[in-house]
Each structure stands twice: as structure tokens, then as C-alpha cells.
Short mmCIF file of C-alpha atoms in Angstrom, two decimals:
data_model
loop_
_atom_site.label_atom_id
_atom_site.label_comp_id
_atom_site.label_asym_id
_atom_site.label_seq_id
_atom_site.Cartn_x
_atom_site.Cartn_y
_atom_site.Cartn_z
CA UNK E 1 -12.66 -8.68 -10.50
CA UNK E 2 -11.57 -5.11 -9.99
CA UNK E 3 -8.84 -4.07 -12.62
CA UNK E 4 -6.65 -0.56 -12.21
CA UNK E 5 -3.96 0.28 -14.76
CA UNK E 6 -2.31 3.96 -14.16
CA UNK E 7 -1.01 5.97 -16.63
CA UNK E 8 1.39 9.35 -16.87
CA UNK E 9 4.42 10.65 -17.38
CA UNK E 10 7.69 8.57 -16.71
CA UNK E 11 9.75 11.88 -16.42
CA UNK E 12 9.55 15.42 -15.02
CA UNK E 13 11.46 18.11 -14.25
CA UNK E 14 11.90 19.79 -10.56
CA UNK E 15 8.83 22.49 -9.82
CA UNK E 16 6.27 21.22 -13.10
CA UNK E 17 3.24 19.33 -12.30
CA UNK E 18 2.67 15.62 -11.96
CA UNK E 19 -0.47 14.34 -13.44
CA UNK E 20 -1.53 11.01 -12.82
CA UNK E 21 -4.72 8.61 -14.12
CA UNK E 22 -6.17 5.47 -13.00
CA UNK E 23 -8.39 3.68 -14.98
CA UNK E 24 -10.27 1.61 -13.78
CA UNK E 25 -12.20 -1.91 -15.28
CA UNK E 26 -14.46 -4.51 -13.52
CA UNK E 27 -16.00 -1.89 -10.76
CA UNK E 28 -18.04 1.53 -11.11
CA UNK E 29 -15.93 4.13 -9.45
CA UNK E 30 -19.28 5.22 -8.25
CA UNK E 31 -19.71 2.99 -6.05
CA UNK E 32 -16.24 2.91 -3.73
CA UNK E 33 -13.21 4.44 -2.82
CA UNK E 34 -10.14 4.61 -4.68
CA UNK E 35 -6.49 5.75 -3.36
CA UNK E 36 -3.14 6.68 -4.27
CA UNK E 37 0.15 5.07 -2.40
CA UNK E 38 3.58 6.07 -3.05
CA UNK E 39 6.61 4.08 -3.21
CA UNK E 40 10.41 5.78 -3.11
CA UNK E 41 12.95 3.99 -3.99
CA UNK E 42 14.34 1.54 -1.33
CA UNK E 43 12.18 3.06 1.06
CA UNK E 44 8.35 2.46 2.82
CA UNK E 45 5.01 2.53 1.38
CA UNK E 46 3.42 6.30 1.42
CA UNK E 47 -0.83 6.37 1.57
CA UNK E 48 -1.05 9.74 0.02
CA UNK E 49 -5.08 10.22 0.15
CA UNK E 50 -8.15 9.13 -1.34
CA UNK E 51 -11.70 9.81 -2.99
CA UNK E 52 -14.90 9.21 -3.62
CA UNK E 53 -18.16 10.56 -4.71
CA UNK E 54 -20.10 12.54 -2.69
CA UNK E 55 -17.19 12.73 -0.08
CA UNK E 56 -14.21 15.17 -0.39
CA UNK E 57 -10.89 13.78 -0.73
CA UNK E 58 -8.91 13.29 1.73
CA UNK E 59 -5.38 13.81 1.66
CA UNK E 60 -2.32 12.80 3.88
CA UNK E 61 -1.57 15.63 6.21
CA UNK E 62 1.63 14.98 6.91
CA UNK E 63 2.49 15.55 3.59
CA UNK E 64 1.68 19.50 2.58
CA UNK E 65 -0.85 20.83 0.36
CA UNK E 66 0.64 20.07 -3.40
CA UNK E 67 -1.91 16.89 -3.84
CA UNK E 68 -4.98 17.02 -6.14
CA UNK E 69 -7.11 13.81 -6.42
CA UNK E 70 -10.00 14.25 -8.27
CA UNK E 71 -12.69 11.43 -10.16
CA UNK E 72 -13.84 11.20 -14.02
CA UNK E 73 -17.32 9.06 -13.81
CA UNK E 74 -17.87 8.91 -17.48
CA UNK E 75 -14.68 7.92 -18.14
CA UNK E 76 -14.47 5.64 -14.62
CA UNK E 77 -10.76 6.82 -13.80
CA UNK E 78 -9.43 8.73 -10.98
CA UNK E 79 -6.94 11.33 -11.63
CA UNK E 80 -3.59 12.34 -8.78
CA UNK E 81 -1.86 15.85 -9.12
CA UNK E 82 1.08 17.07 -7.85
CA UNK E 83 2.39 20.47 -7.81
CA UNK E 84 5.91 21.47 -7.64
CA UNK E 85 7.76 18.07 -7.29
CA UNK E 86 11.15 17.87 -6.89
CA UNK E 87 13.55 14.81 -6.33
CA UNK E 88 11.58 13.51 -3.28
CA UNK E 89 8.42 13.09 -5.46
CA UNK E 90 10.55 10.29 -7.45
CA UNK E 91 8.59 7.00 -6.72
CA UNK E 92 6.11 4.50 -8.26
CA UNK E 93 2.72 5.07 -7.85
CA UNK E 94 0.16 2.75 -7.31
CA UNK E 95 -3.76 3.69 -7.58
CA UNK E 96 -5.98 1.26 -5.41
CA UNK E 97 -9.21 0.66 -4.39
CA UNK E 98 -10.57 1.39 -0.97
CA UNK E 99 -10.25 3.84 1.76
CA UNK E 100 -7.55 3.59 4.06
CA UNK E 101 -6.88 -0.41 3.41
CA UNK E 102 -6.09 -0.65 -0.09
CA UNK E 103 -7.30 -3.93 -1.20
CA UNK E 104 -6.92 -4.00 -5.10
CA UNK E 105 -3.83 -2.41 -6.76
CA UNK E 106 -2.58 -1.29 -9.77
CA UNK E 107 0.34 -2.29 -11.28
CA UNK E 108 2.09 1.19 -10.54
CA UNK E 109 4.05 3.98 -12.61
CA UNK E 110 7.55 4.99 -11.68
CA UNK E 111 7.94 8.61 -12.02
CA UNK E 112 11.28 10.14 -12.21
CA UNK E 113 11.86 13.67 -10.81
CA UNK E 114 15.18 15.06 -12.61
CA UNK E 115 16.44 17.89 -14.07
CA UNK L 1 1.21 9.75 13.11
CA UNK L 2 1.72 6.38 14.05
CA UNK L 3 5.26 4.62 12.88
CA UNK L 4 5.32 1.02 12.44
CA UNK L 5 8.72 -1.15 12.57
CA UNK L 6 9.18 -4.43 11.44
CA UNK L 7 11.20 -7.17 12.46
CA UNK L 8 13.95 -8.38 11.64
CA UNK L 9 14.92 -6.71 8.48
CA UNK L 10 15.49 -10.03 6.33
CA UNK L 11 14.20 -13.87 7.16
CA UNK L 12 16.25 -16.27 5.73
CA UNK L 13 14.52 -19.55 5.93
CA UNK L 14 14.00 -23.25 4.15
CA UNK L 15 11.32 -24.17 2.96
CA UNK L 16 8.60 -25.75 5.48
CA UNK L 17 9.85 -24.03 8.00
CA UNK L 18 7.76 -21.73 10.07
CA UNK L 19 8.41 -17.63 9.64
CA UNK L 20 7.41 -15.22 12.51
CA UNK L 21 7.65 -11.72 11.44
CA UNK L 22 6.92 -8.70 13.64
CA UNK L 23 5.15 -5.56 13.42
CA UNK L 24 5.19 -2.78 16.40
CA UNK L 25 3.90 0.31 16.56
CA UNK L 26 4.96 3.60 18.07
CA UNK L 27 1.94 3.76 19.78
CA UNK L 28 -0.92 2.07 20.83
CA UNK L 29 -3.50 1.00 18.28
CA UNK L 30 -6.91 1.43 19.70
CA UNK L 31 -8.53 -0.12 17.13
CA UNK L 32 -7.43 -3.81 15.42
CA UNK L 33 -7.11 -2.06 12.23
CA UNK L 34 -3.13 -3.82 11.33
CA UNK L 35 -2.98 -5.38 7.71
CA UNK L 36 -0.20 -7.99 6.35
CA UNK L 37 0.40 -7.37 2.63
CA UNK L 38 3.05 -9.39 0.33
CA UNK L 39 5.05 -7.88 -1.76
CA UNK L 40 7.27 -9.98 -4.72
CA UNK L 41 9.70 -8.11 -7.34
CA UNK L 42 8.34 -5.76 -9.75
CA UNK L 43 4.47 -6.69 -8.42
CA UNK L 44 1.64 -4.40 -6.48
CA UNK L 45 1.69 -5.17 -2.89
CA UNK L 46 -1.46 -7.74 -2.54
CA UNK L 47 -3.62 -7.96 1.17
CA UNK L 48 -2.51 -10.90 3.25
CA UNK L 49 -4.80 -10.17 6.65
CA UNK L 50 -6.72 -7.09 7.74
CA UNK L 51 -8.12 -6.50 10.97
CA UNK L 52 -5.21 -7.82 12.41
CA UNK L 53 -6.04 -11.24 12.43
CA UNK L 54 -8.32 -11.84 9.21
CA UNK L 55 -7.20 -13.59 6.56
CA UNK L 56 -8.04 -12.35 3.24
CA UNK L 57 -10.48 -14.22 1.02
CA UNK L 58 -8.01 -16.82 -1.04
CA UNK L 59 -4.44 -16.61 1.21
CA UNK L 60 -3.67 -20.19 2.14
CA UNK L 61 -4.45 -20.85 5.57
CA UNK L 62 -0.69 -21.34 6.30
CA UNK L 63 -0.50 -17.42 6.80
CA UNK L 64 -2.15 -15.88 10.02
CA UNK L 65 -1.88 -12.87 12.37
CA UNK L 66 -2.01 -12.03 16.00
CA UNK L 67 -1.62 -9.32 18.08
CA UNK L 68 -2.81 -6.08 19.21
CA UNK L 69 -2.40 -2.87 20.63
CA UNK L 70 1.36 -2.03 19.83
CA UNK L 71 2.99 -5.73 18.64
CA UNK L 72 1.59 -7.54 15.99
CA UNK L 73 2.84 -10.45 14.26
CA UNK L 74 2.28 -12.18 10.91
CA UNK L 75 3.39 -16.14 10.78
CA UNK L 76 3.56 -18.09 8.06
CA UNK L 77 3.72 -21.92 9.31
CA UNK L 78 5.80 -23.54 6.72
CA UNK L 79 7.30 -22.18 3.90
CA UNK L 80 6.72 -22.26 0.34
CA UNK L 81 9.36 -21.74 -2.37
CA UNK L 82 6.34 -19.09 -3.85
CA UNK L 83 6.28 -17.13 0.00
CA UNK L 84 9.76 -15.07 -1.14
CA UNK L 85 9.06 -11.85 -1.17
CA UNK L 86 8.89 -8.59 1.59
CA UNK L 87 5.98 -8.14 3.43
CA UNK L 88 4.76 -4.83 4.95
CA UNK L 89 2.50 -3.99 7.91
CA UNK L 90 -0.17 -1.37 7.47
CA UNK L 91 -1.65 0.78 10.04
CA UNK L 92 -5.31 2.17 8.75
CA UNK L 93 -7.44 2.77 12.09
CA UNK L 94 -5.46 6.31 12.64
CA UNK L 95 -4.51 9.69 10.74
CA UNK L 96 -2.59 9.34 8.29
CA UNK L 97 -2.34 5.50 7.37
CA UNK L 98 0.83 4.30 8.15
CA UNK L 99 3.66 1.08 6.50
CA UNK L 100 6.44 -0.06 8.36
CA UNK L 101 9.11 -0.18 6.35
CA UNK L 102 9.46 -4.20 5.90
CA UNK L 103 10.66 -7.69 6.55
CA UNK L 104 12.63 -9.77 3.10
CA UNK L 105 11.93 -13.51 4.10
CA UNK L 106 14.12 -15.35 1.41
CA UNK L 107 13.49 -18.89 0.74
CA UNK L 108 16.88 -21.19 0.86
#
């Protein structure tokens, strides 16, 4: 059974760089998709993108251009950046497995954006 | 992009009761592609149904989904004390994938 466990900072402050991992047990990130969702406090879910290999990522496009996503095969984790957050960016994030469905989550980090 | 609204905002039901929650979209999906996920406190949101009407590999048979093109509807046919939690639709046929924001069914 597919395990995912992400990891980063709890707190940053408004314009530095998010960096997020997800590591991931029980599946070769090989041989799938894997994704990033978004939860803000008291509001909706938010699919932000995901990625595979031999595939680009794909991002959200309603969402700008400050998301990175990018895959570490020989350590089988998946990696989120985010450029420039500010208070809006404040959320948990979940990594997950799959394309657009995300069938297997991760626990989730909450990340605080605050000066 | 597509925006999904759910309905009504809470459910408050006893147990063995039967729980219809709804899911519409803001336009019509051309494809069945309308999940159910369950949501408890301080847990990942776990698959429920996908394709609309599929039910997930392990989800008691008690939950099930209908619908297509823009109304969709998860029911859950009677109640468990262990069903409290929100539950979110997912859109994932079109551009960006889309949630609706949610429906709290508590459990009297």
C-alpha cells in the first residue's frame, strides 16, 4: 500500500520561497503520477498540478506561474516550490498520488505565511 | 474552470438514517469524471466514488453516487456513527480540476 509523508517548513515569511517534499514508500514514483492539493483555512480543496516521468508537469492555470514541481527518483520523493508567497499561500498541503483524481494522500503540512 | 457547489452546507442526521448530499456544477460535465471523497478532522481526504458512480475498492456498499452532466449526488443509505465527517465533490474530466467547497453531515 502506497505511503506519502510530506515534509517542509511550518513557517515563512511574505515574498521567500516555499519548498516542499513528498516522500514516498510502498510505490516507485517511476511508475505513476503524483500531485499536490492545497487546503486554506476554512475554505475548498485547491489541485495545484502534478508530475511524472517522462511527462512535464502540469500546473493549475488558474493559479499564476510561482509553482515548481519537480521528481527525485533515487530518493523516490517529489518536491513542490513556491515563489513569492504571501498570506494567501497559508494552507496545508497534501502530496497524492495520481493525476487529476488523487487517490492516495498524505497526511499534509500546514504552512503558515506571516511576517 | 468549472465550479462545483454542494448541498446543503451541513446534514444533521441520526444514525440509520439515509443522507442525500448534492453536487452541481457550473457547467456541464461532458465526461462522468465526478468523485465523492470523505473528509474527518485532522485526516487526508480519502476517495469515496470516482467516475461518478464507482465505488472505490473497500467503501461499504451503503455509500453510492448518481448523476451526471451538471447534478450529481452522493447518498449514503443509513448512517453510521463513523460516517461524521465533510465530504467534497471533485471535478477531474476538465482544466483545472475542480472541489466544491463541501457538505458537514453530523451524526446525532
Amino acid at each position: 500500500q502506497v505511503q506519502l509523508q510530506e515534509s517542509g517548513p511550518g513557517l515563512l515569511k511574505p515574498s521567500e520561497t516555499l519548498s516542499l517534499t513528498c516522500t514516498v514508500s510502498g510505490a516507485s514514483i517511476r511508475s505513476d503520477y503524483w500531485s499536490w492539493v492545497r487546503q486554506p483555512p476554512g475554505r475548498r480543496l485547491e489541485w495545484l498540478g502534478f508530475i511524472s516521468t517522462g511527462e512535464s508537469p502540469y500546473y493549475n492555470p488558474s493559479l499564476g506561474g510561482r509553482f515548481t514541481m519537480s521528481l527525485d527518483t533515487s530518493k523516490n520523493q517529489f518536491s513542490l516550490r513556491l515563489t513569492s508567497v504571501t498570506a494567501a499561500d497559508t494552507a496545508k498541503y497534501y502530496c497524492a498520488k495520481g493525476r487529476t483524481l488523487p487517490d492516495s494522500w498524505g497526511h499534509g503540512t500546514l504552512v503558515t505565511v506571516s511576517s | 474552470e468549472v465550479v462545483l457547489t454542494q448541498s446543503p452546507g451541513t446534514l444533521s442526521l441520526s444514525p440509520g438514517e439515509r443522507a442525500t448530499l448534492s453536487c452541481r456544477a457550473s457547467q456541464s460535465l461532458g465526461n462522468p469524471y465526478l468523485a465523492w471523497f470523505q473528509q474527518k478532522p485532522g485526516q487526508a481526504p480519502t476517495v469515496l466514488i470516482s467516475v461518478a458512480s464507482r465505488r472505490v475498492a473497500g467503501i461499504p456498499d451503503r455509500f453510492s453516487g448518481s448523476g451526471s452532466g451538471t447534478d450529481f449526488t452522493l447518498t449514503i443509505s443509513r448512517l453510521e456513527p463513523e460516517d461524521s465527517a465533510v465530504y467534497y465533490c471533485q471535478q477531474y474530466g476538465g482544466s483545472p480540476p475542480t472541489f466544491g467547497q463541501g457538505t458537514k453531515v453530523d451524526i446525532k
